[in-house]
CSV table of N, CA and C in Angstrom, one decimal:
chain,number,residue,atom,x,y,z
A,1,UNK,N,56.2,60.3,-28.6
A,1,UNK,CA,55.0,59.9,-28.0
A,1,UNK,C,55.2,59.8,-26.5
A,2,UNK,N,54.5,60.7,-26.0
A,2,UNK,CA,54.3,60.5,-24.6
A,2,UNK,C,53.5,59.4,-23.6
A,3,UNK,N,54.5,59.3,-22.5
A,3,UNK,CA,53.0,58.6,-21.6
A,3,UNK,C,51.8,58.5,-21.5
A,4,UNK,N,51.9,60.1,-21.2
A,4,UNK,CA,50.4,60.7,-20.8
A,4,UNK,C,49.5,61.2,-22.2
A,5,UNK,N,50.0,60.6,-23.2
A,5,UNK,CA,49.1,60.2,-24.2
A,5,UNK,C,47.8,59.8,-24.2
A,6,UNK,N,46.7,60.1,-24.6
A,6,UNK,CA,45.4,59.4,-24.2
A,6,UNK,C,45.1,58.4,-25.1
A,7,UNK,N,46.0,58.2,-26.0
A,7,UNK,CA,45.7,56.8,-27.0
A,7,UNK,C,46.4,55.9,-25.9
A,8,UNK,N,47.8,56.4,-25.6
A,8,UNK,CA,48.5,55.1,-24.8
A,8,UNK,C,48.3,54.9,-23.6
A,9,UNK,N,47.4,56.1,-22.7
A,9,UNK,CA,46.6,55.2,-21.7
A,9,UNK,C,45.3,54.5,-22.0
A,10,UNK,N,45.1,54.9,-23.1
A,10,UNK,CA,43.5,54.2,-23.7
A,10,UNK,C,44.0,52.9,-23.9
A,11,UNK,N,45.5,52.9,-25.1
A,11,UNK,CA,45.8,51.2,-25.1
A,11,UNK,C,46.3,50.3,-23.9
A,12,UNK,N,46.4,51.0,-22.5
A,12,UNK,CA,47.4,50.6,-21.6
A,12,UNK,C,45.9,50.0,-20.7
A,13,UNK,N,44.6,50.8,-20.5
A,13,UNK,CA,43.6,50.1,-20.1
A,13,UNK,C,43.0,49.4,-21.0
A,14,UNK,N,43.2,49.5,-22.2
A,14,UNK,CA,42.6,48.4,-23.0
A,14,UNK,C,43.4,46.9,-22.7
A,15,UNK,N,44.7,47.2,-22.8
A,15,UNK,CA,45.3,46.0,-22.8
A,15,UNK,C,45.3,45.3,-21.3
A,16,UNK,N,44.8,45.9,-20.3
A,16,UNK,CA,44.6,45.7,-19.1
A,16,UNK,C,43.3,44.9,-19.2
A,17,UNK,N,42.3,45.5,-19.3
A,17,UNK,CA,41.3,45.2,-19.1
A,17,UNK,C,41.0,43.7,-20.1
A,18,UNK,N,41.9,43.7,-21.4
A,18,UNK,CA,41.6,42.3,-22.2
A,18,UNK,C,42.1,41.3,-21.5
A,19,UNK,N,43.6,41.6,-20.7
A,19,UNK,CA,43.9,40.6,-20.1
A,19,UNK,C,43.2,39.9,-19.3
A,20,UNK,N,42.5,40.7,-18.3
A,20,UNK,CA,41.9,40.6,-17.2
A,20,UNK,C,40.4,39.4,-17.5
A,21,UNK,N,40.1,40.2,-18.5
A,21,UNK,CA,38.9,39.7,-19.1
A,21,UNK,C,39.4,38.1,-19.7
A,22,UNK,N,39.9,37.8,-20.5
A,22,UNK,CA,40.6,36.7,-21.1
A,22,UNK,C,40.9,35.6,-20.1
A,23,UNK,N,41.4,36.3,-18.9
A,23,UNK,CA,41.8,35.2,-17.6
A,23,UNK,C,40.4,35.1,-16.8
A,24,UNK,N,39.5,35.7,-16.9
A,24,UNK,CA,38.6,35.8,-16.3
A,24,UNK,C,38.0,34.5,-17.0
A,25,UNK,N,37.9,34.8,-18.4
A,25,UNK,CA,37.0,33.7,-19.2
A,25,UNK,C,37.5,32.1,-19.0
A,26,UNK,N,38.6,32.4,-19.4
A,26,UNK,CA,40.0,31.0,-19.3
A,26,UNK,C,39.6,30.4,-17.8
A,27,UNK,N,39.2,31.0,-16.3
A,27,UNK,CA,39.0,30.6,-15.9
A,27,UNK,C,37.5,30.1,-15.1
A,28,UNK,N,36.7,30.6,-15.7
A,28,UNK,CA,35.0,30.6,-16.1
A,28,UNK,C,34.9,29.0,-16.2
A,29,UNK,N,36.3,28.9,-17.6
A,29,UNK,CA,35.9,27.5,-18.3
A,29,UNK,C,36.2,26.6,-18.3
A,30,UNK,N,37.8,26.4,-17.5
A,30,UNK,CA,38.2,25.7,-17.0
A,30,UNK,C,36.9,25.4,-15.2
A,31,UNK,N,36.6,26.4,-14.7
A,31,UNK,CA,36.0,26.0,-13.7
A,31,UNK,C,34.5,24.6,-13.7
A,32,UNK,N,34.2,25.2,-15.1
A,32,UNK,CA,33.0,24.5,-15.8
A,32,UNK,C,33.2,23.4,-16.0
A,33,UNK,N,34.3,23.0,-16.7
A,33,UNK,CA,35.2,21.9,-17.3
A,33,UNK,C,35.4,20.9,-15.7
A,34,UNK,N,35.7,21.8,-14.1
A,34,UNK,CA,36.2,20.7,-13.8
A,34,UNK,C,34.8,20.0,-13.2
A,35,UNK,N,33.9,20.8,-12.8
A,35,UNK,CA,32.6,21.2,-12.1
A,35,UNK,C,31.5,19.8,-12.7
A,36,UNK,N,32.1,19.7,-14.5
A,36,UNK,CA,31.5,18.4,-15.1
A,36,UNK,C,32.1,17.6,-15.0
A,37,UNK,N,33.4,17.3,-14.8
A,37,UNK,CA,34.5,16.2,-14.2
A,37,UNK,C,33.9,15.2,-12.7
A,38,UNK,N,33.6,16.9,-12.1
A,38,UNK,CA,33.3,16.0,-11.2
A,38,UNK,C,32.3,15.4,-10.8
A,39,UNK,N,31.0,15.9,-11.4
A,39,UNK,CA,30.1,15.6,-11.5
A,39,UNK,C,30.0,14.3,-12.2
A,40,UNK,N,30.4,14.2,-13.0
A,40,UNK,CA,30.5,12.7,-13.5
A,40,UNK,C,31.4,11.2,-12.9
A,41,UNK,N,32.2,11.7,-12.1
A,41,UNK,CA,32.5,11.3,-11.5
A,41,UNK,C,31.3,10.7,-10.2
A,42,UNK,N,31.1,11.6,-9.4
A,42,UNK,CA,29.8,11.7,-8.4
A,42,UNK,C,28.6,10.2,-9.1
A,43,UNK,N,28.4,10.9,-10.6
A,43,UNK,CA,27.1,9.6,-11.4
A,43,UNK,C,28.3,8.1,-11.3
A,44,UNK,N,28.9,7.9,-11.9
A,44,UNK,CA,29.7,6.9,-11.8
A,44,UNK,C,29.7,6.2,-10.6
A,45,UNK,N,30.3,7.1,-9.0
A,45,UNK,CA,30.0,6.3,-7.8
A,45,UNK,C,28.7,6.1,-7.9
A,46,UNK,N,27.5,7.0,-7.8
A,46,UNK,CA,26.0,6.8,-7.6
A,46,UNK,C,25.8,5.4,-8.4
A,47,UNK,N,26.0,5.2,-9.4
A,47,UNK,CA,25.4,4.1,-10.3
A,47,UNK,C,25.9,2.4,-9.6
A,48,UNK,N,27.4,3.3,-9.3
A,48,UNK,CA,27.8,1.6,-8.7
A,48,UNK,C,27.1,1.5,-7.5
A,49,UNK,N,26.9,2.2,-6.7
A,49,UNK,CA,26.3,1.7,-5.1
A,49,UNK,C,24.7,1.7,-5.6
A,50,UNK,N,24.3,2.1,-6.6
A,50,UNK,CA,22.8,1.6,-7.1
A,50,UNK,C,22.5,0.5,-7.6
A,51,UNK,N,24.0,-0.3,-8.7
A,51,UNK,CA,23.9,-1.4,-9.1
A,51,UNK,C,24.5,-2.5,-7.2
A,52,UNK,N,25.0,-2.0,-6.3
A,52,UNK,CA,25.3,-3.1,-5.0
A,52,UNK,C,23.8,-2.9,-4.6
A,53,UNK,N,22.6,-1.9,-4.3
A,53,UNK,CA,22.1,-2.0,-3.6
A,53,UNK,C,20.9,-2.9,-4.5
A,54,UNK,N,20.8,-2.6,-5.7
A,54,UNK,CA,19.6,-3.4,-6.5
A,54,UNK,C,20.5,-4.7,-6.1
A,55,UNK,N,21.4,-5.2,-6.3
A,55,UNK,CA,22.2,-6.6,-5.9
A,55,UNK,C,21.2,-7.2,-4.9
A,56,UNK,N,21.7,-6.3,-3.5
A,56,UNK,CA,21.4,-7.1,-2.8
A,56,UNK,C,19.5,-7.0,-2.0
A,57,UNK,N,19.1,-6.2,-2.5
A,57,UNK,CA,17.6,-6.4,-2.7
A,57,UNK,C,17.0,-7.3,-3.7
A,58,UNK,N,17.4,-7.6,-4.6
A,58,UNK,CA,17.1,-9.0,-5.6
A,58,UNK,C,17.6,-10.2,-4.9
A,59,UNK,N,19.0,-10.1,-4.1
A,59,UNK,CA,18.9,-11.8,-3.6
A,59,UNK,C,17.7,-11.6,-2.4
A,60,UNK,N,17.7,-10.5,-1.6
A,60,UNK,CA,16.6,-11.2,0.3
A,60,UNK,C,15.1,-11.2,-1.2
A,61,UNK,N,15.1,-10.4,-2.4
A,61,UNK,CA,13.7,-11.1,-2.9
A,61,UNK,C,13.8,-12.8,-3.3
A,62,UNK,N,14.6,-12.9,-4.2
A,62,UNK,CA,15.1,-14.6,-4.3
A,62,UNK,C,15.0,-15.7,-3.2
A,63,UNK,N,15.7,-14.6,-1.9
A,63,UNK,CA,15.5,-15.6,-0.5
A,63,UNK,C,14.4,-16.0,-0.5
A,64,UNK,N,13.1,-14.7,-0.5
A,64,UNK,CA,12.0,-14.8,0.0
A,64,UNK,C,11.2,-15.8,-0.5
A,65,UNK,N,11.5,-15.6,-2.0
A,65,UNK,CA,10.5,-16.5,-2.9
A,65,UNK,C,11.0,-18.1,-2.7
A,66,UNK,N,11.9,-18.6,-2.6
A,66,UNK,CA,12.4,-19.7,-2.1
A,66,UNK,C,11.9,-20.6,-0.7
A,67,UNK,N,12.4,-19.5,0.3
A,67,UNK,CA,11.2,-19.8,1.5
A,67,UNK,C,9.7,-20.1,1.3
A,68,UNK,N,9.5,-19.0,1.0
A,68,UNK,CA,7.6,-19.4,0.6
A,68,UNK,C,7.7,-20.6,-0.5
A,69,UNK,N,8.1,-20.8,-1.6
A,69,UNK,CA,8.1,-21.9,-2.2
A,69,UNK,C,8.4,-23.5,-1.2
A,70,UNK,N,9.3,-23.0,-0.2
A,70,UNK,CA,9.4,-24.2,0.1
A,70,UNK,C,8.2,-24.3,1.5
A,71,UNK,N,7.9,-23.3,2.0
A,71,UNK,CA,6.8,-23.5,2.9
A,71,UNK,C,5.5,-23.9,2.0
A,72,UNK,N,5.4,-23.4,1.2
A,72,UNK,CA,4.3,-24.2,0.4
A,72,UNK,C,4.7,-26.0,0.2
A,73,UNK,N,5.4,-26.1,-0.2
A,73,UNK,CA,5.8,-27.6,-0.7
A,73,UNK,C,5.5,-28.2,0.9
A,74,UNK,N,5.9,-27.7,1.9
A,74,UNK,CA,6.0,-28.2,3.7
A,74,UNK,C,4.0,-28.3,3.7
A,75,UNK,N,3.6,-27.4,3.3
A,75,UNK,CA,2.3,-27.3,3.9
A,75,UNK,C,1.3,-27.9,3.1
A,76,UNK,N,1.8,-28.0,1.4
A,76,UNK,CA,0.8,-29.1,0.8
A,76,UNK,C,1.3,-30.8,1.6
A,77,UNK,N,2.2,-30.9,1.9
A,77,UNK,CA,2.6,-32.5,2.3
A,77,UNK,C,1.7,-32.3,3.8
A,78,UNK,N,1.4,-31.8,4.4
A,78,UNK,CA,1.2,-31.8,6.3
A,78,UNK,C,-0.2,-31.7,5.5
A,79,UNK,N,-1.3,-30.8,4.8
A,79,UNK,CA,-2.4,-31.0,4.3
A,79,UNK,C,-2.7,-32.1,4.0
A,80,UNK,N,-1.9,-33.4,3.0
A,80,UNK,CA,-2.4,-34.3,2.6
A,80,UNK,C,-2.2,-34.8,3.6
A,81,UNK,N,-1.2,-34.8,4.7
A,81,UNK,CA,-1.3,-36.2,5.6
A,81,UNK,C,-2.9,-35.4,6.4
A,82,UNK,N,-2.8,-34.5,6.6
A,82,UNK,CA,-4.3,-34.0,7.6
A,82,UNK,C,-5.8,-35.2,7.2
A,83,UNK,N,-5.5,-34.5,5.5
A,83,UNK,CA,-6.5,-35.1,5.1
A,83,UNK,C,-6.9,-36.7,4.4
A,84,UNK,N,-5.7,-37.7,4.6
A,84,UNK,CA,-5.4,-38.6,4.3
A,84,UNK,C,-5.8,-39.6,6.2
A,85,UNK,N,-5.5,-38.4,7.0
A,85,UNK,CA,-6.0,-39.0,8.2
A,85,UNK,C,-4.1,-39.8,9.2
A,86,UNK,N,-3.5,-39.5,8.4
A,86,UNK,CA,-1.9,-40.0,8.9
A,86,UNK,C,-1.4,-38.9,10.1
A,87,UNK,N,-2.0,-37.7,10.1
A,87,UNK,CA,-1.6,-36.3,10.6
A,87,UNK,C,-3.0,-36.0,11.5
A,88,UNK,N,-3.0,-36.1,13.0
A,88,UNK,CA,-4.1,-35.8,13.3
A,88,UNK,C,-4.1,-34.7,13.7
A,89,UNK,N,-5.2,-33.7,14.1
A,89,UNK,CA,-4.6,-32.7,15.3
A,89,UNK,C,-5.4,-32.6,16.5
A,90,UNK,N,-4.9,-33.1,17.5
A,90,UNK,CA,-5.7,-33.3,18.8
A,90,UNK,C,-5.4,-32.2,19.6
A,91,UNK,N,-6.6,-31.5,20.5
A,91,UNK,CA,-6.6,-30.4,21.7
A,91,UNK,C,-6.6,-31.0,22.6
A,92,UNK,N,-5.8,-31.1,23.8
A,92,UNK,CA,-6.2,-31.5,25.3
A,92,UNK,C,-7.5,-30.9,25.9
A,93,UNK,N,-8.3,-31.6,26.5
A,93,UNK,CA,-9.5,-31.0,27.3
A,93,UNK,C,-8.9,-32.0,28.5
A,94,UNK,N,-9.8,-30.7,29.4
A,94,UNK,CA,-10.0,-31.2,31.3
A,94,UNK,C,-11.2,-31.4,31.2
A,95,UNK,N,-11.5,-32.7,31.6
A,95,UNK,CA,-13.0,-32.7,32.5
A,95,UNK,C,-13.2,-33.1,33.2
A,96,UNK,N,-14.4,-32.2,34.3
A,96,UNK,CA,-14.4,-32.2,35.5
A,96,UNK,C,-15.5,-33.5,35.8
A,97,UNK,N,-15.7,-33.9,36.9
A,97,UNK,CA,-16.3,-34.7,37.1
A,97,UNK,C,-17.5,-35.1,38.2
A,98,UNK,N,-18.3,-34.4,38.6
A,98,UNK,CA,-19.0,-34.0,39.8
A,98,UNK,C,-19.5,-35.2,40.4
A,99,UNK,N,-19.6,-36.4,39.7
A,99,UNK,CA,-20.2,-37.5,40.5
A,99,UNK,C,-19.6,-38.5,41.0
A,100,UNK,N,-19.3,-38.5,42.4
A,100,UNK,CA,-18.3,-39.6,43.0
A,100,UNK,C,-19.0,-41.3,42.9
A,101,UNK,N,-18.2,-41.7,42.9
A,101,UNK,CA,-18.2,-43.0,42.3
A,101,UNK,C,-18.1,-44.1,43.8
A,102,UNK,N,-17.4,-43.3,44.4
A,102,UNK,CA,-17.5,-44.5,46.0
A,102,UNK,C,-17.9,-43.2,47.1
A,103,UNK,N,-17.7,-44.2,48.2
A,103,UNK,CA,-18.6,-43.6,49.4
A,103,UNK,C,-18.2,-42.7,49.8
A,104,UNK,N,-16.1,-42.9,49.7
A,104,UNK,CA,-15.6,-42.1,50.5
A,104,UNK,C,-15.9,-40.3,50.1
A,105,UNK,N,-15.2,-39.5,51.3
A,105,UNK,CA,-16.0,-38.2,50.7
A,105,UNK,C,-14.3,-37.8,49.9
A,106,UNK,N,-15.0,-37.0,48.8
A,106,UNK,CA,-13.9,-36.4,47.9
A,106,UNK,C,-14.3,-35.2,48.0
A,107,UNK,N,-13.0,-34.1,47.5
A,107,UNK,CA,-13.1,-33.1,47.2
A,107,UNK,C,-14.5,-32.2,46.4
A,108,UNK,N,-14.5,-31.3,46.7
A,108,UNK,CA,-15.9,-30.3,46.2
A,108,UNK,C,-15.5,-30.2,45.1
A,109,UNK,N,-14.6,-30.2,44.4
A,109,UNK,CA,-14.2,-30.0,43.2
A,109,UNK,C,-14.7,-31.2,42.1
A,110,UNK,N,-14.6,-32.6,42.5
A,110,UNK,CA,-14.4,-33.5,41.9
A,110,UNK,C,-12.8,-34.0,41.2
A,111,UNK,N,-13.5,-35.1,40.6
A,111,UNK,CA,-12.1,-35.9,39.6
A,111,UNK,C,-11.5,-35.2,38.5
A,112,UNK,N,-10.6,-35.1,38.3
A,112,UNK,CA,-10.1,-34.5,37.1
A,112,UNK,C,-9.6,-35.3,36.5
A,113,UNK,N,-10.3,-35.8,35.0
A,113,UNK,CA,-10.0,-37.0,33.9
A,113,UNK,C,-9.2,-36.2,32.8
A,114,UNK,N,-7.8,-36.0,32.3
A,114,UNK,CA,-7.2,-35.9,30.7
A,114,UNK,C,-8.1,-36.4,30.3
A,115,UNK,N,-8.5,-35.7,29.1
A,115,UNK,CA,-8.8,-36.5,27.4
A,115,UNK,C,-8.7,-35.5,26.6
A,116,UNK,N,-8.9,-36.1,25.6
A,116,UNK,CA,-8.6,-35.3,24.1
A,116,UNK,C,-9.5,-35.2,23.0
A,117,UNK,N,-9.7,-33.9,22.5
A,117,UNK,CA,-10.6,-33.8,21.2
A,117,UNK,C,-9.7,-33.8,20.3
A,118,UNK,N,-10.5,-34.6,18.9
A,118,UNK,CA,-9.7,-34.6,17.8
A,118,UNK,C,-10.6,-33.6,17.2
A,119,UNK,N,-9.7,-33.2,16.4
A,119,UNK,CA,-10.4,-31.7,14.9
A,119,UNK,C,-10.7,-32.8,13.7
A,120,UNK,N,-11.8,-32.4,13.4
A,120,UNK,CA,-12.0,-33.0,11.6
A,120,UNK,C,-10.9,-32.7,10.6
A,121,UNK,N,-10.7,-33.2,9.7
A,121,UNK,CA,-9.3,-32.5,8.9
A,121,UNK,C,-10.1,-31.6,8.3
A,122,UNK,N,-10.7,-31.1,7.7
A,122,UNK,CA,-11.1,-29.8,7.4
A,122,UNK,C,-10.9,-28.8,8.4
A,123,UNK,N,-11.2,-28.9,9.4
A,123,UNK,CA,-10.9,-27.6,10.9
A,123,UNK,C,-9.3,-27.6,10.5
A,124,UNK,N,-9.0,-28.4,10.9
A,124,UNK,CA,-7.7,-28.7,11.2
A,124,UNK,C,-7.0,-27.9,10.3
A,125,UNK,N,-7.0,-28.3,8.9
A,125,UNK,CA,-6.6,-27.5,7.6
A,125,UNK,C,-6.5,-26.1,8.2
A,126,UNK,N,-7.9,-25.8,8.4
A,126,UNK,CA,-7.8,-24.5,8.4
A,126,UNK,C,-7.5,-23.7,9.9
A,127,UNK,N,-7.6,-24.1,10.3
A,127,UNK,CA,-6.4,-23.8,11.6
A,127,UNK,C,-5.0,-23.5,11.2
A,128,UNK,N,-4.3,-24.9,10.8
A,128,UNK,CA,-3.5,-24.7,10.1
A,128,UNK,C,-2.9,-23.7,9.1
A,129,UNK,N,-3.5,-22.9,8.3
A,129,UNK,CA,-3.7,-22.4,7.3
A,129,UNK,C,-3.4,-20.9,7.9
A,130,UNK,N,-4.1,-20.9,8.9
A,130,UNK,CA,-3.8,-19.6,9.7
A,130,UNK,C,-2.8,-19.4,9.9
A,131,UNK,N,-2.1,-20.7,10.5
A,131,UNK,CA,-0.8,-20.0,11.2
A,131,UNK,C,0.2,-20.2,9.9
A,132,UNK,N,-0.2,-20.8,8.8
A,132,UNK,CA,0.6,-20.6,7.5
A,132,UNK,C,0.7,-19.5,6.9
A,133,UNK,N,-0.4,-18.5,7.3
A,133,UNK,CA,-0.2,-17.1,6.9
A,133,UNK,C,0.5,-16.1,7.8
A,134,UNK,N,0.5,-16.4,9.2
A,134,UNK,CA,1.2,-15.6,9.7
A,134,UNK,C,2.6,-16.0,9.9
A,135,UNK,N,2.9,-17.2,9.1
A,135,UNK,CA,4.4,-17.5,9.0
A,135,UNK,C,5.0,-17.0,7.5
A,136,UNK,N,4.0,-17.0,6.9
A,136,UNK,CA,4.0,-15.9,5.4
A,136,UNK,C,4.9,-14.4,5.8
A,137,UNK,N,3.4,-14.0,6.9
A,137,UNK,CA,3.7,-12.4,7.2
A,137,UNK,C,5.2,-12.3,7.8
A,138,UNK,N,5.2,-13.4,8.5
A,138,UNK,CA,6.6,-13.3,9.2
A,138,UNK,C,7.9,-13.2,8.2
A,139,UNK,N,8.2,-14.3,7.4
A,139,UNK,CA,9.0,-14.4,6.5
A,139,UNK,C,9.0,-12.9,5.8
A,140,UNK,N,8.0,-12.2,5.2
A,140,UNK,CA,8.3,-10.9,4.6
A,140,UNK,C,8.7,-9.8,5.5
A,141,UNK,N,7.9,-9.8,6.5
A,141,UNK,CA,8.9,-8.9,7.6
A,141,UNK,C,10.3,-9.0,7.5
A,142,UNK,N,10.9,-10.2,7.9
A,142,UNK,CA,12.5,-10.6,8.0
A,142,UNK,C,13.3,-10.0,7.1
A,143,UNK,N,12.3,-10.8,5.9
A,143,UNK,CA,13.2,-10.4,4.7
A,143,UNK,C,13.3,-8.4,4.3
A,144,UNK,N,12.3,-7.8,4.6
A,144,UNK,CA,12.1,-6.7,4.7
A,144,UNK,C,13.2,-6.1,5.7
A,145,UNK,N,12.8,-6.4,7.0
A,145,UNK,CA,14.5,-5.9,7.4
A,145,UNK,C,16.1,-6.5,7.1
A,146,UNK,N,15.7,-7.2,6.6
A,146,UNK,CA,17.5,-7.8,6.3
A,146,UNK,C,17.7,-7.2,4.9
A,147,UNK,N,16.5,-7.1,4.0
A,147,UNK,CA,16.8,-5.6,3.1
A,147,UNK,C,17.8,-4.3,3.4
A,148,UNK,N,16.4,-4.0,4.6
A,148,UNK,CA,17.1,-3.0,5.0
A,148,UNK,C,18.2,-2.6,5.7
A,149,UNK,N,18.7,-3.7,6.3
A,149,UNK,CA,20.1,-3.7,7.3
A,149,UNK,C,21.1,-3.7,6.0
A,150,UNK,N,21.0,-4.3,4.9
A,150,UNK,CA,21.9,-4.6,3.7
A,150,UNK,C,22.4,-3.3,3.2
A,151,UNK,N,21.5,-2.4,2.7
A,151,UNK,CA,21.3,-1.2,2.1
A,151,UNK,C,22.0,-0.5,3.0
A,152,UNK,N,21.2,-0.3,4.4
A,152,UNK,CA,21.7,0.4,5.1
A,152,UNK,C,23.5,0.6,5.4
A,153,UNK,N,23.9,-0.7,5.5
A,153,UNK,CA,25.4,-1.1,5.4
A,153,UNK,C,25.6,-0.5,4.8
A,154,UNK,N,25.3,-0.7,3.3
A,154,UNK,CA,25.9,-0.6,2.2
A,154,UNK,C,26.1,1.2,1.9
A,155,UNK,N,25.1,1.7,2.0
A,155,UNK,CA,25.4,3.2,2.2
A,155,UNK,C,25.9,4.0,3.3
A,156,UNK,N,26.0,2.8,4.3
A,156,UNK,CA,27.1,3.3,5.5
A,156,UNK,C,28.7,3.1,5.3
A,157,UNK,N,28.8,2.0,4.5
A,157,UNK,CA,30.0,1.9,4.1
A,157,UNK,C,30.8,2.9,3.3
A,158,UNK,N,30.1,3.3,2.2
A,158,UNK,CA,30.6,4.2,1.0
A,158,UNK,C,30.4,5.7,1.5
């Protein structure tokens, strides 16, 4: 049997080309194999920095609801004293006074007397009330950014 046989270069690229092919596949599958390694890998980190960041967005929500619960509890007590009359709410007024009272000559302006208006407790309340909502607004803002300074850390860290 010769070299230049056309069976034994037929078997010589056959056996060539099986190898080739075989290592080709071997490594197809191994590539695939590591490609899901690491991939799962990848889910595993993702899950943990999804379970820190749900963390720490459930406590600034817990903060929040705590605050407001306790600003409620602050603002029904200041209501009942409003309206129990213990809690007043008084505005300063100026008033002017155009009519001199002695001979001497006084300013063109007149006297300037302090005094003070009282609010009904109902005004009052709701006066009040106002600035209890924009102490609401306020509180979710805060909490809203300290959310997000948290997170933000948190996926600056990792």
């Amino acid at each position: 049997m010769s070299i230049f046989n056309p069976y034994v270069l037929l078997g010589i690229v056959v056996a060539i080309l099986g190898s080739f092919s075989g290592g080709y596949y071997k490594g197809k599958h191994d590539e695939v194999t590591r490609q899901q390694l690491e991939i799962a890998k990848l889910n595993a980190e993702a899950r943990q920095k999804e379970q820190a960041l749900l963390s720490a967005v459930t406590t600034q929500a817990t903060k929040l609801q705590k605050a407001n619960q306790d600003a409620k509890l602050i603002a029904k007590e200041r209501d009942a004293a409003i309206a129990s009359g213990a809690l007043k709410l008084r505005l300063p007024t100026k008033t002017v006074c155009p009519v001199q009272t002695t001979g001497d000559p006084a300013p063109t302006t007149g006297d300037s007397v302090q005094a003070g208006a009282e609010l009904d407790p109902t005004t009052a309340q709701n006066l009040v009330a106002i600035t209890d909502d924009g102490d609401k607004a306020i509180r979710q803002l805060n909490a809203c950014i300290d959310a997000y300074n948290q997170v933000y850390q948190t996926l600056r860290s990792k």
